[in-house]
Structures are given as structure tokens and as C-alpha cells.
Amino acid sequence: MPARLLDGRAMAADLRTELTHVAAARAAELGHPAGLAIVRVGADPASAVYTRRLSRTAEEVGVAAQTVALPITCTEARLRETLGQLNANPTVQGILMQLPLPPRLSQRAVAESIDPRKDVDGISLGSSGSLFLRLPTFVPSTCAAVLELLDRGGIALAGRHVVIVGASNVVGKPLAFMLLRRDATVTVCHIATRNLAAWTRQAEVLIVAAGRSALVTGEMVRPGATVIDVGINVGEHGEIVGDVEQSSVTPVAGVLSPVPGGVGPLTSLMLLKQCVNGPQLLEGESPA
Ligand code: NAD
């Protein structure tokens, strides 16, 4: 039997409706819609498209998005100052720093400058530390999207062996700690891992976030496993493809999240969910 597909688009439609209600309740509490500041440096066209889409989705669910566009010549001091002003602005509930930064600007400046109480993409030192310590915190939205997809898809995690391919600061590593919080047994593979297939074949849940098209093929998957494809790559004919070869994996896996239409549609919504749920998330005992 071919794998059951996890329909991220349908889940996103439900989540969007749910979020609209939560955002309205939060706006009533605040006296204004929750505010999201999207900060970007330079004029990268892909980043501009992403910002426009995110702003549109924000407005649709009832979050007031503003874009703070800094010139490519922006100094680290100016970036820190801008983030400091947003930290102090009471109409801003969430700050998203678009990555990657130009090489002149350090990740440290951003990680140190965003107030963890507004760090809705979970990249600050405070958020990373809290995640490590199992304290309530914001988390990177892609990781939150993966867990949302698994939860809505009815995939159990406690006690199960999850293998993650990819160990980046924004996907693989934080996801490993989020899965530990859910009592999974976690293995993290990366570019220097020897014999990748020997690890992926052990996975009851396999999560691939490496940014390499067709990295995972059918013979690398344990029969019946759940396979989550986080990758976004451009295929031979300009189409969007993931890191998992769907044609060979579908007959082997039990459950598969496709690209496009899996994790992707949930990512921006999870960022907005964290933006409107902020206080509840940060004060709660068991965050996402
Ligand atoms: P990254 O380049 O920062 O990290 C890639 C990780 O994969 C590294 O840890 C690297 O060691 C590992 N890796 C690379 N090639 C490998 C190989 N051949 N074998 C084993 N490990 C390998 O990338 P990232 O920012 O973590 O993103 C990963 C992928 O997820 C990209 O395709 C990106 O576009 C996608 N992504 C998707 C979303 C979404 O919303 N769906 C969000 C963020 C990133």
C-alpha cells in the first residue's frame, strides 16, 4: 500500500481559521492587533517575496505586520539599535529577523539583541537556552511546523526512534531538542555522517532537512516509517522538490509529507501562532 500523505495544505486551512479566532481574542486583550515586525537587510528578491507573502497571511489572520527594511550597508550597531527599538515598542509582540544575514553582520548580534519575549522564530540566546533546559520558550517556526504536522497527522513520538538528517541552527538542532521534550529517542545525522542509510533505515520517524534533492531514496527507508520532508530545492525543470525522492519512498513509507504541500504551508502560520499566543506560551508549563 502506498504511503498515506500528510496534507499540509488542508491542515494549514484549519490552522488559519483557528488562528483568526485566537488573534481576535488577543487583539481585544491588547487593545490593538498583535504586531509582527519583519526585519530584513538588503534587497534580496526571494526574501522580499517571502516578506510580502508573510505580511499578507498575517493581515488575513489579524496580525499587524510591518516590514523594517535596512540597507545592505547597515552596520552591526544600527542592526542592534533597530532590534532594541522594536524590543521596546509596545505595539510589537513579535520580531522576525530574516536570515541569512549578509556576511558582514554576525549571527551573535541578532541572537543577543532580540528580546526572548518577542523572539517568535526562536533564534535568540535566551530562546535557545530555554529550549535546551526544557523551559517554556518560542521555537523556530519550521520546527514548530514539523511537530504540528506530526501531531495533526496522529503520529506518536514518545519512545519512538526519530532520525533527523540535518543539524542546522534553525531546523535540525532545535528540532532534536523539541523531540527530546516529547520523549522521542533522537539521532541527528549531518554532512559528515558515515553511511547515512544505515541510520535512516532505523528510523520509525525520519525527518529530512538537508537541502539536497533526492538525498533519501526508497532503500534508505524502513518499511512503514513516517517520513517528513522539510527540504525545499529547485528541480531540473524549475519545479519545487524536497530532499526525499517521492517516487521510490512512497511505496515503502507508511506516512509521507510531500513537497510541495507538507511542512511548507504550516511554517508561516506557526510563526503567527507563536506571535499571538506569546504570553500563554511563555508562561505555560509545557510549550510546543
Ligand atoms: P542548512 O544548509 O543550514 O543545513 C543543512 C544541514 O544538512 C547541515 O547540518 C548539513 O550538515 C546537512 N547536510 C547537508 N547535506 C547532507 C548530506 N548529503 N547528508 C547528510 N546531511 C547533510 O539548511 P537549513 O536551513 O537547515 O534547511 C534545510 C532544508 O530545509 C533546505 O532545503 C531549506 O530550504 C529547507 N527549509 C524549509 C523550510 C520550510 O518551511 N519547509 C524552512 C526552512 C528551511
Short mmCIF file of C-alpha atoms and ligand atoms in Angstrom, two decimals:
data_model
loop_
_atom_site.label_atom_id
_atom_site.label_comp_id
_atom_site.label_asym_id
_atom_site.label_seq_id
_atom_site.Cartn_x
_atom_site.Cartn_y
_atom_site.Cartn_z
CA MET A 1 0.00 0.00 0.00
CA PRO A 2 1.44 3.45 -0.86
CA ALA A 3 2.21 5.85 1.99
CA ARG A 4 -0.57 7.95 3.49
CA LEU A 5 0.18 11.56 2.53
CA LEU A 6 0.10 14.24 5.24
CA ASP A 7 -1.85 17.09 3.69
CA GLY A 8 -0.15 20.24 4.98
CA ARG A 9 -2.42 22.47 2.90
CA ALA A 10 -5.62 21.12 4.49
CA MET A 11 -4.04 21.34 7.95
CA ALA A 12 -2.97 24.92 7.20
CA ALA A 13 -6.55 25.85 6.24
CA ASP A 14 -7.83 24.56 9.61
CA LEU A 15 -5.00 26.25 11.49
CA ARG A 16 -5.66 29.55 9.73
CA THR A 17 -9.31 29.50 10.87
CA GLU A 18 -8.29 28.63 14.44
CA LEU A 19 -5.66 31.39 14.44
CA THR A 20 -8.13 34.02 13.27
CA HIS A 21 -10.18 33.44 16.46
CA VAL A 22 -7.12 33.46 18.72
CA ALA A 23 -5.78 36.62 17.05
CA ALA A 24 -9.13 38.39 17.57
CA ALA A 25 -9.14 37.44 21.26
CA ARG A 26 -5.55 38.67 21.63
CA ALA A 27 -6.39 41.96 19.85
CA ALA A 28 -9.25 42.52 22.30
CA GLU A 29 -6.85 41.91 25.20
CA LEU A 30 -4.15 44.22 23.84
CA GLY A 31 -6.47 46.93 22.50
CA HIS A 32 -4.81 46.54 19.08
CA PRO A 33 -3.94 43.60 16.80
CA ALA A 34 -0.79 41.71 17.79
CA GLY A 35 2.12 43.30 15.92
CA LEU A 36 4.82 41.44 13.98
CA ALA A 37 7.96 43.28 12.84
CA ILE A 38 9.78 41.63 9.94
CA VAL A 39 13.35 42.90 9.77
CA ARG A 40 15.44 42.40 6.69
CA VAL A 41 18.79 43.63 5.46
CA GLY A 42 19.39 44.28 1.75
CA ALA A 43 17.15 43.78 -1.24
CA ASP A 44 17.29 40.05 -1.95
CA PRO A 45 14.27 39.39 -4.25
CA ALA A 46 13.44 35.94 -2.73
CA SER A 47 13.43 37.44 0.73
CA ALA A 48 11.21 40.32 -0.47
CA VAL A 49 8.69 37.81 -1.90
CA TYR A 50 8.68 35.86 1.38
CA THR A 51 8.14 39.07 3.38
CA ARG A 52 5.20 40.12 1.20
CA ARG A 53 3.56 36.69 1.49
CA LEU A 54 4.05 36.53 5.23
CA SER A 55 2.65 40.07 5.64
CA ARG A 56 -0.42 39.12 3.61
CA THR A 57 -1.03 35.96 5.65
CA ALA A 58 -0.55 37.98 8.85
CA GLU A 59 -3.16 40.54 7.82
CA GLU A 60 -5.58 37.75 6.84
CA VAL A 61 -5.46 36.16 10.29
CA GLY A 62 -5.49 39.51 12.15
CA VAL A 63 -1.83 40.20 12.93
CA ALA A 64 -0.48 43.69 12.07
CA ALA A 65 2.76 43.10 10.14
CA GLN A 66 5.29 45.84 9.47
CA THR A 67 8.48 45.45 7.45
CA VAL A 68 11.67 47.12 8.61
CA ALA A 69 13.99 47.13 5.59
CA LEU A 70 17.58 48.04 6.39
CA PRO A 71 20.08 48.87 3.63
CA ILE A 72 22.73 46.34 2.67
CA THR A 73 25.30 48.83 4.06
CA CYS A 74 23.71 48.62 7.54
CA THR A 75 26.25 48.33 10.36
CA GLU A 76 26.01 45.89 13.25
CA ALA A 77 25.45 48.83 15.62
CA ARG A 78 22.48 50.01 13.53
CA LEU A 79 21.02 46.49 13.44
CA ARG A 80 21.33 46.17 17.23
CA GLU A 81 19.75 49.62 17.68
CA THR A 82 16.82 48.75 15.39
CA LEU A 83 16.16 45.48 17.23
CA GLY A 84 16.39 47.35 20.55
CA GLN A 85 13.75 49.85 19.42
CA LEU A 86 11.43 47.02 18.38
CA ASN A 87 12.01 45.29 21.74
CA ALA A 88 10.82 48.48 23.46
CA ASN A 89 7.84 49.13 21.15
CA PRO A 90 4.60 48.08 22.92
CA THR A 91 2.70 47.60 19.64
CA VAL A 92 5.22 44.93 18.53
CA GLN A 93 4.58 41.48 20.01
CA GLY A 94 6.89 39.52 17.70
CA ILE A 95 10.15 40.15 15.83
CA LEU A 96 11.27 38.07 12.86
CA MET A 97 14.80 38.59 11.57
CA GLN A 98 15.11 37.33 8.03
CA LEU A 99 18.11 35.05 7.61
CA PRO A 100 20.69 34.57 6.29
CA LEU A 101 22.34 37.87 7.15
CA PRO A 102 24.94 39.45 4.86
CA PRO A 103 28.35 38.04 5.89
CA ARG A 104 29.43 41.34 7.49
CA LEU A 105 26.74 41.06 10.17
CA SER A 106 27.15 38.44 12.87
CA GLN A 107 24.52 35.97 13.99
CA ARG A 108 25.67 36.83 17.51
CA ALA A 109 24.36 40.41 17.11
CA VAL A 110 20.86 39.11 16.35
CA ALA A 111 20.96 36.29 18.90
CA GLU A 112 21.96 38.77 21.61
CA SER A 113 19.67 41.64 20.60
CA ILE A 114 16.19 40.16 20.14
CA ASP A 115 14.24 40.09 23.40
CA PRO A 116 13.35 36.40 24.02
CA ARG A 117 9.80 37.53 24.91
CA LYS A 118 9.37 38.77 21.32
CA ASP A 119 11.58 36.20 19.57
CA VAL A 120 8.76 34.44 17.69
CA ASP A 121 11.19 32.49 15.49
CA GLY A 122 13.22 31.22 18.45
CA ILE A 123 16.70 32.33 17.40
CA SER A 124 17.87 34.36 20.40
CA LEU A 125 20.33 33.12 23.01
CA GLY A 126 17.55 33.15 25.59
CA SER A 127 15.19 31.05 23.44
CA SER A 128 17.90 28.51 22.54
CA GLY A 129 18.93 28.20 26.19
CA SER A 130 15.34 27.74 27.35
CA LEU A 131 14.76 25.07 24.73
CA PHE A 132 17.87 23.22 25.93
CA LEU A 133 16.70 23.49 29.56
CA ARG A 134 13.12 22.42 28.77
CA LEU A 135 11.75 25.80 29.86
CA PRO A 136 8.79 27.47 28.10
CA THR A 137 10.02 29.31 25.00
CA PHE A 138 9.43 30.30 21.41
CA VAL A 139 10.93 27.85 18.90
CA PRO A 140 11.94 28.14 15.22
CA SER A 141 8.74 28.13 13.20
CA THR A 142 9.89 25.40 10.78
CA CYS A 143 10.42 23.05 13.73
CA ALA A 144 7.04 24.01 15.18
CA ALA A 145 5.53 23.25 11.75
CA VAL A 146 7.09 19.76 11.71
CA LEU A 147 5.62 18.95 15.12
CA GLU A 148 2.23 20.40 14.15
CA LEU A 149 2.20 18.20 11.04
CA LEU A 150 3.09 15.11 13.09
CA ASP A 151 0.50 15.90 15.78
CA ARG A 152 -2.29 16.67 13.33
CA GLY A 153 -1.30 13.54 11.38
CA GLY A 154 -1.71 11.43 14.53
CA ILE A 155 1.95 10.30 14.63
CA ALA A 156 3.11 9.23 18.10
CA LEU A 157 6.57 10.33 19.23
CA ALA A 158 7.14 9.21 22.83
CA GLY A 159 9.58 6.31 22.99
CA ARG A 160 9.98 6.14 19.22
CA HIS A 161 13.24 6.41 17.29
CA VAL A 162 13.32 9.65 15.29
CA VAL A 163 16.23 10.22 12.91
CA ILE A 164 16.84 13.79 11.72
CA VAL A 165 19.03 14.40 8.66
CA GLY A 166 20.38 17.94 9.03
CA ALA A 167 21.85 19.70 12.06
CA SER A 168 21.41 23.42 11.32
CA ASN A 169 20.69 26.05 13.98
CA VAL A 170 17.24 26.75 12.54
CA VAL A 171 15.96 23.24 11.77
CA GLY A 172 17.88 20.08 12.73
CA LYS A 173 19.31 21.07 16.11
CA PRO A 174 16.29 22.80 17.70
CA LEU A 175 14.05 20.05 16.34
CA ALA A 176 16.21 17.44 18.12
CA PHE A 177 15.64 19.19 21.46
CA MET A 178 11.90 19.63 20.81
CA LEU A 179 11.64 15.91 20.08
CA LEU A 180 13.57 15.05 23.25
CA ARG A 181 10.98 17.12 25.12
CA ARG A 182 8.37 14.83 23.58
CA ASP A 183 10.27 11.76 24.87
CA ALA A 184 11.44 10.53 21.47
CA THR A 185 14.79 8.79 21.05
CA VAL A 186 16.64 11.12 18.70
CA THR A 187 19.54 10.57 16.29
CA VAL A 188 20.93 13.56 14.36
CA CYS A 189 22.82 12.99 11.09
CA HIS A 190 24.73 15.60 9.09
CA ILE A 191 27.12 16.06 6.22
CA ALA A 192 29.97 14.19 7.97
CA THR A 193 27.79 11.21 8.99
CA ARG A 194 29.19 7.98 7.53
CA ASN A 195 26.80 5.51 5.93
CA LEU A 196 23.70 7.70 6.18
CA ALA A 197 21.41 4.88 5.02
CA ALA A 198 22.39 2.70 7.99
CA TRP A 199 20.93 5.39 10.27
CA THR A 200 17.89 6.38 8.22
CA ARG A 201 16.83 2.72 7.92
CA GLN A 202 16.48 2.56 11.71
CA ALA A 203 14.05 5.47 11.86
CA GLU A 204 10.43 4.95 12.88
CA VAL A 205 10.08 8.66 12.08
CA LEU A 206 12.56 10.12 9.57
CA ILE A 207 12.83 13.91 9.23
CA VAL A 208 14.96 15.20 6.36
CA ALA A 209 16.19 18.81 6.34
CA ALA A 210 19.45 18.84 4.40
CA GLY A 211 18.66 20.92 1.32
CA ARG A 212 19.72 18.17 -1.16
CA SER A 213 17.15 16.92 -3.67
CA ALA A 214 16.62 13.14 -3.76
CA LEU A 215 19.01 12.62 -0.83
CA VAL A 216 16.70 10.00 0.66
CA THR A 217 15.53 7.19 -1.60
CA GLY A 218 13.24 4.21 -1.00
CA GLU A 219 16.01 1.78 0.00
CA MET A 220 17.05 4.16 2.81
CA VAL A 221 13.63 3.99 4.48
CA ARG A 222 12.36 1.43 6.98
CA PRO A 223 9.12 -0.14 5.70
CA GLY A 224 6.10 1.60 7.26
CA ALA A 225 8.12 4.55 8.60
CA THR A 226 6.81 8.10 8.79
CA VAL A 227 8.91 10.37 6.54
CA ILE A 228 8.80 14.16 6.90
CA ASP A 229 10.46 16.12 4.09
CA VAL A 230 11.48 19.64 5.12
CA GLY A 231 13.71 20.33 2.11
CA ILE A 232 12.93 23.00 -0.46
CA ASN A 233 15.02 22.72 -3.63
CA VAL A 234 14.59 23.74 -7.23
CA GLY A 235 14.30 20.72 -9.54
CA GLU A 236 15.65 20.20 -13.05
CA HIS A 237 12.66 21.91 -14.66
CA GLY A 238 12.39 24.76 -12.17
CA GLU A 239 9.83 22.90 -10.02
CA ILE A 240 9.98 22.81 -6.21
CA VAL A 241 11.21 19.46 -4.86
CA GLY A 242 12.11 18.23 -1.39
CA ASP A 243 15.03 16.14 -0.09
CA VAL A 244 13.08 12.88 -0.39
CA GLU A 245 12.62 11.03 -3.67
CA GLN A 246 8.85 10.65 -3.61
CA SER A 247 8.62 8.04 -6.37
CA SER A 248 10.79 5.47 -4.56
CA VAL A 249 9.82 6.37 -0.98
CA THR A 250 6.01 6.34 -1.40
CA PRO A 251 5.78 2.54 -1.88
CA VAL A 252 7.94 1.88 1.23
CA ALA A 253 6.93 4.52 3.81
CA GLY A 254 3.75 4.27 5.90
CA VAL A 255 3.22 8.04 6.03
CA LEU A 256 4.86 10.77 3.95
CA SER A 257 4.76 14.56 3.97
CA PRO A 258 5.08 15.69 0.35
CA VAL A 259 6.91 18.69 -1.11
CA PRO A 260 5.21 20.89 -2.01
CA GLY A 261 2.18 20.71 0.29
CA GLY A 262 3.64 19.28 3.53
CA VAL A 263 5.63 21.28 6.08
CA GLY A 264 5.85 24.45 3.96
CA PRO A 265 2.22 25.67 4.21
CA LEU A 266 2.34 25.43 8.02
CA THR A 267 5.58 27.35 8.62
CA SER A 268 4.37 30.97 8.40
CA LEU A 269 1.21 30.10 10.31
CA MET A 270 3.25 28.61 13.16
CA LEU A 271 5.24 31.84 13.36
CA LEU A 272 1.98 33.80 13.59
CA LYS A 273 0.60 31.32 16.11
CA GLN A 274 3.59 31.98 18.35
CA CYS A 275 3.14 35.73 17.83
CA VAL A 276 -0.49 35.72 19.02
CA ASN A 277 -0.02 33.05 21.71
CA GLY A 278 3.11 34.65 23.19
CA PRO A 279 2.27 35.14 26.86
CA GLN A 280 0.38 31.87 27.13
CA LEU A 281 3.29 30.01 25.55
CA LEU A 282 5.96 31.62 27.68
CA GLU A 283 4.13 31.25 30.97
CA GLY A 284 2.85 27.73 30.33
CA GLU A 285 4.42 24.62 31.78
CA SER A 286 4.67 22.56 28.61
CA PRO A 287 5.28 24.64 25.46
CA ALA A 288 5.29 23.40 21.86
P1 NAD B 1 21.47 24.32 6.15
O1 NAD B 1 22.19 24.34 4.84
O2 NAD B 1 21.71 25.41 7.14
O3 NAD B 1 21.80 22.94 6.87
C1 NAD B 1 21.76 21.72 6.19
C2 NAD B 1 22.11 20.59 7.14
O4 NAD B 1 22.03 19.37 6.40
C3 NAD B 1 23.53 20.68 7.70
O5 NAD B 1 23.53 20.27 9.06
C4 NAD B 1 24.32 19.67 6.85
O6 NAD B 1 25.38 19.07 7.60
C5 NAD B 1 23.25 18.65 6.49
N1 NAD B 1 23.52 18.00 5.20
C6 NAD B 1 23.73 18.61 4.02
N2 NAD B 1 23.98 17.68 3.05
C7 NAD B 1 23.92 16.47 3.67
C8 NAD B 1 24.11 15.13 3.21
N3 NAD B 1 24.41 14.87 1.95
N4 NAD B 1 23.97 14.14 4.11
C9 NAD B 1 23.65 14.40 5.41
N5 NAD B 1 23.47 15.65 5.90
C10 NAD B 1 23.60 16.67 5.03
O7 NAD B 1 19.93 24.21 5.78
P2 NAD B 1 18.59 24.53 6.66
O8 NAD B 1 18.42 26.00 6.77
O9 NAD B 1 18.58 23.70 7.88
O10 NAD B 1 17.48 23.99 5.65
C11 NAD B 1 17.44 22.65 5.26
C12 NAD B 1 16.41 22.47 4.17
O11 NAD B 1 15.13 22.81 4.69
C13 NAD B 1 16.62 23.39 2.96
O12 NAD B 1 16.20 22.71 1.80
C14 NAD B 1 15.68 24.55 3.23
O13 NAD B 1 15.26 25.19 2.05
C15 NAD B 1 14.54 23.82 3.90
N6 NAD B 1 13.72 24.68 4.78
C16 NAD B 1 12.38 24.53 4.66
C17 NAD B 1 11.54 25.30 5.44
C18 NAD B 1 10.05 25.10 5.32
O14 NAD B 1 9.28 25.94 5.73
N7 NAD B 1 9.58 23.99 4.79
C19 NAD B 1 12.07 26.23 6.32
C20 NAD B 1 13.46 26.32 6.47
C21 NAD B 1 14.28 25.53 5.66
#
